[in-house]
Coordinates of C-alpha atoms and ligand atoms in Angstrom, one line a residue:
M1 CA 0.4 -0.1 -0.1
T2 CA 1.3 3.6 -0.9
L3 CA 0.9 6.1 1.5
I4 CA 0.0 9.4 0.2
D5 CA 1.0 12.4 2.5
P6 CA -2.3 14.5 1.9
G7 CA -0.2 17.7 2.9
T8 CA 1.9 17.5 -0.1
A9 CA -0.1 16.0 -2.3
L10 CA -2.7 18.4 -1.9
D11 CA 0.0 21.3 -1.9
A12 CA 1.2 19.7 -5.4
A13 CA -2.5 19.7 -6.8
R14 CA -3.1 23.5 -5.7
L15 CA 0.6 24.5 -7.9
E16 CA -0.6 22.2 -11.1
F17 CA -3.8 24.0 -10.9
R18 CA -1.7 27.3 -10.9
E19 CA 0.5 26.4 -13.3
D20 CA -2.4 25.3 -15.6
L21 CA -4.2 28.8 -15.2
L22 CA -1.2 30.7 -16.0
D23 CA -0.4 28.2 -18.7
A24 CA -3.5 29.0 -20.5
G25 CA -3.0 32.5 -19.6
L26 CA -6.2 32.9 -17.7
L27 CA -4.3 34.3 -14.5
I28 CA -0.9 36.5 -14.7
G29 CA 1.6 35.8 -12.2
S30 CA 3.1 38.5 -10.5
A31 CA 6.0 38.8 -8.0
S32 CA 3.6 38.3 -4.5
A33 CA 1.6 35.4 -4.0
G34 CA -2.2 35.7 -4.4
I35 CA -1.6 38.7 -6.7
Y36 CA -2.7 38.3 -10.2
G37 CA -3.7 39.8 -13.7
R38 CA -6.9 38.3 -15.1
S39 CA -7.5 37.8 -18.7
A40 CA -10.2 38.8 -20.8
T41 CA -11.7 35.5 -21.3
F42 CA -11.7 35.4 -16.9
E43 CA -13.3 38.5 -16.7
A44 CA -16.0 37.6 -19.2
I45 CA -16.9 34.5 -17.5
L46 CA -17.0 36.4 -14.2
A47 CA -18.8 39.4 -15.6
G48 CA -21.1 36.7 -17.3
L49 CA -21.1 35.3 -13.4
D50 CA -22.2 38.8 -12.2
R51 CA -25.3 39.2 -14.3
V52 CA -26.5 35.7 -13.2
L53 CA -26.5 37.0 -9.4
T54 CA -27.8 40.1 -10.2
E55 CA -31.0 38.4 -12.1
M56 CA -31.3 36.1 -9.4
A57 CA -31.5 38.9 -6.7
A58 CA -33.7 41.0 -9.0
P59 CA -36.7 40.2 -6.4
L60 CA -35.3 42.0 -3.4
A61 CA -35.3 45.1 -5.4
A62 CA -31.8 45.6 -3.8
I63 CA -30.4 49.3 -3.9
A64 CA -27.0 49.1 -5.3
V65 CA -24.1 50.6 -4.5
R66 CA -20.4 50.7 -4.7
F67 CA -17.1 51.9 -2.7
P68 CA -13.8 52.2 -3.4
P69 CA -11.3 49.3 -2.1
V70 CA -10.2 51.5 0.6
Y71 CA -12.6 53.5 3.7
P72 CA -11.8 55.3 6.3
R73 CA -9.6 53.7 9.2
A74 CA -12.4 55.3 12.0
D75 CA -14.7 53.4 10.4
F76 CA -12.5 50.1 10.3
E77 CA -12.0 50.4 14.0
R78 CA -15.8 50.2 14.7
T79 CA -15.7 46.5 12.7
D80 CA -13.8 45.1 15.2
Y81 CA -11.7 43.5 12.3
I82 CA -8.3 44.0 14.0
A83 CA -9.5 42.3 16.8
S84 CA -10.6 38.9 15.3
F85 CA -8.3 39.3 11.9
P86 CA -5.0 41.1 12.5
D87 CA -3.3 39.0 10.2
L88 CA -5.5 39.6 7.3
A89 CA -5.8 43.4 7.3
G90 CA -3.9 46.1 5.6
V91 CA -3.4 49.7 6.6
V92 CA -2.5 52.1 3.8
S93 CA 0.9 53.9 4.9
S94 CA 2.4 57.0 3.1
F95 CA 4.8 59.7 3.5
E96 CA 3.7 62.3 5.9
A97 CA 6.6 64.1 6.7
G98 CA 9.6 66.8 5.3
D99 CA 12.6 67.2 2.6
R100 CA 14.9 66.1 5.3
E101 CA 12.9 62.4 6.3
H102 CA 12.8 62.2 2.7
R103 CA 16.4 62.6 1.9
E104 CA 16.9 60.1 4.6
L105 CA 14.6 57.5 3.3
L106 CA 16.5 58.0 -0.4
A107 CA 19.7 57.3 0.8
A108 CA 18.4 54.1 2.7
R109 CA 16.8 53.1 -0.2
E110 CA 20.2 53.6 -2.3
E111 CA 22.1 51.8 0.1
G112 CA 19.5 48.9 -0.2
R113 CA 18.0 49.5 3.3
A114 CA 14.3 49.0 4.4
W115 CA 12.3 52.6 4.1
D116 CA 9.6 51.8 4.8
G117 CA 10.1 52.9 8.5
W118 CA 9.8 56.7 6.8
L119 CA 6.1 56.1 6.4
T120 CA 3.0 56.4 8.5
P121 CA -0.1 54.6 8.5
S122 CA -2.9 57.2 7.0
D123 CA -6.4 57.6 7.6
V124 CA -7.6 54.8 5.5
V125 CA -7.3 50.9 5.2
L126 CA -7.9 48.3 2.5
T127 CA -11.4 46.7 2.7
N128 CA -11.5 43.4 4.1
A129 CA -15.4 42.6 3.7
I130 CA -17.8 44.7 1.0
C131 CA -20.0 45.2 3.6
H132 CA -18.3 47.1 5.9
P133 CA -18.0 50.2 4.3
L134 CA -21.6 50.1 3.1
Y135 CA -22.5 49.7 7.7
A136 CA -20.7 53.3 8.1
T137 CA -23.0 54.8 5.7
L138 CA -26.7 53.4 7.2
E139 CA -26.0 55.3 10.7
G140 CA -29.7 55.8 12.0
R141 CA -33.3 54.7 11.1
L142 CA -33.9 52.2 8.4
P143 CA -37.2 52.6 6.8
A144 CA -40.0 50.1 8.0
G145 CA -39.3 46.5 6.6
G146 CA -35.6 47.3 6.6
A147 CA -33.5 47.3 3.5
V148 CA -31.5 44.9 1.3
Y149 CA -28.4 46.4 -0.5
D150 CA -26.4 45.0 -3.4
V151 CA -22.6 45.6 -3.0
L152 CA -19.7 44.9 -5.6
G153 CA -16.2 45.7 -4.9
W154 CA -12.5 44.6 -4.4
G155 CA -11.3 43.0 -1.0
F156 CA -8.1 42.8 0.4
R157 CA -6.4 39.9 2.8
H158 CA -3.2 39.4 3.7
E159 CA -3.2 35.2 3.2
P160 CA -0.6 35.2 0.5
S161 CA -0.6 31.4 -0.7
A162 CA 0.4 29.5 -3.7
D163 CA -3.3 28.6 -4.0
P164 CA -5.0 30.3 -7.0
M165 CA -8.0 30.2 -4.5
R166 CA -6.8 32.4 -2.0
L167 CA -5.8 35.4 -3.4
Q168 CA -4.6 39.0 -1.4
S169 CA -7.0 41.0 -3.7
F170 CA -10.1 40.0 -4.9
R171 CA -14.2 41.1 -5.5
M172 CA -17.1 40.2 -3.7
H173 CA -20.6 40.7 -4.7
E174 CA -23.1 41.2 -1.4
F175 CA -26.5 41.0 -0.9
V176 CA -26.8 42.9 2.8
Y177 CA -30.5 42.4 4.5
V178 CA -30.6 45.1 7.4
G179 CA -33.8 45.3 9.4
D180 CA -35.2 43.5 12.5
P181 CA -33.8 40.0 14.3
Q182 CA -36.7 37.6 12.2
G183 CA -36.3 39.3 9.0
A184 CA -32.7 38.9 8.9
Q185 CA -32.7 35.3 9.9
E186 CA -35.3 34.4 7.3
Y187 CA -33.3 36.5 4.7
R188 CA -30.4 34.1 5.4
D189 CA -32.1 31.0 5.0
T190 CA -34.1 32.1 2.1
W191 CA -31.3 33.1 0.0
L192 CA -28.8 30.6 1.0
D193 CA -31.4 28.3 -0.9
R194 CA -31.7 30.6 -3.8
A195 CA -27.9 30.9 -3.8
V196 CA -27.5 26.6 -4.0
E197 CA -30.3 26.7 -7.2
T198 CA -28.1 29.3 -9.0
L199 CA -24.3 28.1 -8.6
Q200 CA -26.1 24.4 -9.2
S201 CA -27.9 25.5 -12.3
L202 CA -24.3 26.6 -13.5
G203 CA -23.2 22.9 -13.0
L204 CA -21.2 23.6 -9.6
P205 CA -21.6 20.9 -7.0
V206 CA -22.0 22.9 -4.1
T207 CA -22.5 21.8 -0.6
A208 CA -23.8 23.9 2.1
V209 CA -21.7 23.5 5.7
P210 CA -21.3 25.1 8.6
A211 CA -18.2 28.0 8.7
N212 CA -15.5 28.4 11.3
D213 CA -13.4 31.8 10.3
P214 CA -9.9 32.3 11.0
F215 CA -10.5 34.1 14.0
F216 CA -7.1 34.9 15.9
G217 CA -5.6 33.4 18.6
R218 CA -6.6 32.2 21.8
A219 CA -9.9 34.5 22.1
G220 CA -10.8 33.8 18.6
R221 CA -11.1 30.0 19.4
M222 CA -13.8 31.0 21.7
L223 CA -15.2 33.2 18.7
V224 CA -14.8 29.9 16.4
S225 CA -16.8 27.6 18.6
A226 CA -19.6 30.3 18.9
Q227 CA -20.2 31.1 15.3
L228 CA -20.0 26.8 15.2
R229 CA -22.7 26.5 17.8
E230 CA -25.1 29.2 17.1
N231 CA -25.0 28.3 13.2
L232 CA -24.4 32.0 12.2
K233 CA -22.7 31.3 9.2
I234 CA -23.3 29.1 6.2
E235 CA -20.7 28.6 3.5
L236 CA -21.3 26.7 0.1
T237 CA -17.9 25.1 -0.8
V238 CA -17.0 22.9 -3.8
P239 CA -14.4 20.4 -3.6
I240 CA -11.5 21.9 -6.3
Y241 CA -9.2 19.3 -5.0
G242 CA -11.0 15.9 -5.2
D243 CA -10.7 14.3 -2.3
L244 CA -7.4 16.2 -1.1
H245 CA -9.3 18.6 0.5
E246 CA -13.1 19.0 2.1
G247 CA -14.0 21.7 -0.6
T248 CA -13.5 25.8 -1.1
A249 CA -16.0 28.2 0.0
I250 CA -17.0 30.3 -3.3
A251 CA -19.8 31.9 -1.1
S252 CA -20.9 32.5 2.1
A253 CA -24.4 33.2 3.9
N254 CA -23.8 35.0 7.6
C255 CA -26.2 36.0 10.5
Q256 CA -24.0 39.1 11.6
R257 CA -26.9 39.5 14.6
D258 CA -26.3 43.0 15.6
H259 CA -22.4 42.7 15.5
L260 CA -21.8 45.1 13.4
T261 CA -25.3 46.9 13.4
A262 CA -25.0 47.9 17.0
A263 CA -21.7 49.3 16.5
F264 CA -22.5 51.7 13.8
G265 CA -25.6 52.4 15.4
I266 CA -28.2 51.2 12.7
R267 CA -32.1 50.8 14.2
T268 CA -35.0 49.5 12.7
A269 CA -37.8 51.8 12.1
D270 CA -39.2 51.3 15.7
G271 CA -36.0 52.5 17.1
E272 CA -34.5 49.0 18.1
T273 CA -31.0 47.9 17.0
A274 CA -31.2 46.2 14.0
H275 CA -29.9 43.2 12.8
A276 CA -28.3 42.1 9.5
S277 CA -27.3 39.4 7.1
C278 CA -25.4 39.3 4.0
L279 CA -25.1 36.6 1.1
A280 CA -21.5 37.0 -0.6
F281 CA -20.1 35.8 -3.6
G282 CA -16.3 35.6 -4.1
M283 CA -16.3 36.1 -7.7
E284 CA -12.6 34.9 -8.7
R285 CA -13.6 31.9 -6.7
T286 CA -16.4 31.2 -8.2
T287 CA -14.9 32.0 -12.1
L288 CA -12.2 29.6 -10.7
A289 CA -14.5 27.2 -9.4
L290 CA -16.2 27.0 -12.8
L291 CA -13.0 26.7 -14.9
R292 CA -12.0 23.5 -12.6
V293 CA -15.2 21.7 -13.1
H294 CA -15.8 22.7 -17.0
G295 CA -12.7 22.7 -17.9
L296 CA -9.7 26.0 -19.2
D297 CA -11.3 25.5 -22.4
V298 CA -14.5 28.1 -22.2
G299 CA -15.5 26.8 -26.0
S300 CA -16.0 23.1 -24.9
W301 CA -18.2 24.0 -22.1
P302 CA -21.7 22.9 -21.8
A303 CA -23.9 25.2 -24.3
E304 CA -26.4 26.0 -21.7
V305 CA -23.9 26.9 -19.3
R306 CA -22.3 29.4 -21.9
S307 CA -25.8 30.6 -22.5
R308 CA -26.3 31.1 -19.3
L309 CA -23.0 33.1 -18.5
G310 CA -23.4 35.1 -22.4
L311 CA -19.9 33.2 -23.2
Ligands
AMP1 P1 -16.1 36.1 3.9 O1 -16.5 37.1 4.3 O2 -15.0 35.4 4.5 O3 -17.0 35.0 3.7 O4 -15.6 36.0 2.1 C1 -17.0 36.1 1.5 C2 -16.2 35.0 0.1 O5 -15.5 36.1 -1.0 C3 -15.9 33.6 0.7 O6 -16.9 32.7 0.0 C4 -15.1 33.5 -0.6 O7 -15.7 33.1 -2.0 C5 -14.1 34.7 -1.3 N1 -12.9 34.6 -0.5 C6 -12.4 34.8 0.8 N2 -11.3 35.0 1.3 C7 -10.9 34.5 0.0 C8 -9.7 34.7 -0.2 N3 -8.3 34.9 0.1 N4 -9.6 34.3 -2.0 C9 -10.2 34.7 -2.6 N5 -11.8 34.8 -2.6 C10 -12.1 34.8 -1.2
ZN2 ZN1 -20.7 40.6 4.2

C-alpha cells in the first residue's frame, strides 16, 4: 500500500492548478503570492456570473451601491476586524514628513536598506469585506421593513498562498439585509437556498457547510466555537482538489446579528438595534470553480452554461 502524504499531494494539486491557469493565460502571475492579473476570458466569465447573480437577486429590489477598495480607518475601528483578524488586515501607509526625512528615506533606499520605516499609517485601510463600508453609511433609522443592498467591490486579505483559490485581492458581490432580527434570519435562510440553486444551475457541485472563520489567537478560538454552535455562518463549498481537501468556499451566508449594526448605530424603524445578514459571493473563486469543473477551454463548456453566462 502506498501512503500519500495529503499535505504534499494537496500542495502539488494546488500548484498544478495554478500552473495550468498561468499557462492558459487566464491568470497573469506577479512577484507576490495571491496577486494576479486576469485575462479578458477570465473577466468575461466573471461578468457573466455577475449578471446571473444580479438576475437571481432581482426580486430583492436591492439598492445598488459601490465603494472603493479602501475606506476610513475610523469605520474599520468600529468593525472590530483588528481584534479578530489582525493577520488579514491592511493599513495604507504613506509619507507625511518633510524634505529631510525624504532625503533619509532616499539614502536608505540607495543603500538597499528598508525605507518603509519613514512611512506613517494613513487614515484609510484596505476593505476586507465589502459590506463594511456600507454599514458605515447606514447610521440612524432604517425604513419600515428594513432594506436590502447590493454591493460589489474589491476586498483585501493578507493571506499569501500558492493556492490560486486564495488571493490577497479579489472581488465580492454581496446582498446585504438590514432590518429586524426575524427578517435577518429569514433572509439568510431563504437566500442561502436561492444561492445554492443558482450555483448548481451553472453546474457547480456546491455543498452548504457550517463555517469556521480563521479568528486570530486564543480569544479567536472562542469566537469560532460560538460561530459553529449558533450556526451563524454557512459556506457554499466546491471540491476543487478532489478528495485531498474538504472543498473551497465560493460563497457564504452570514447572520451578523447585531455585531456590526450595533457598532454603527443602525436602528430599525421602531428604534431597536437592527440585525443584518449578508450573502457574499467570491467572484474570482466562483469563476475559478467554473474553470475547474468545466475545464480551462471555455469553448468546450456545456452550451447551456455558456449561454447563461453570455460566453
Ligand atoms: P467571507 O467574508 O470570508 O465569507 O468571504 C466571502 C467570500 O469571499 C468567500 O465565500 C470566498 O468566496 C471569497 N474569499 C474569501 N477569502 C478569499 C481569498 N483569500 N481569495 C479569494 N476569495 C476569497
Ligand atoms: Zn458581508
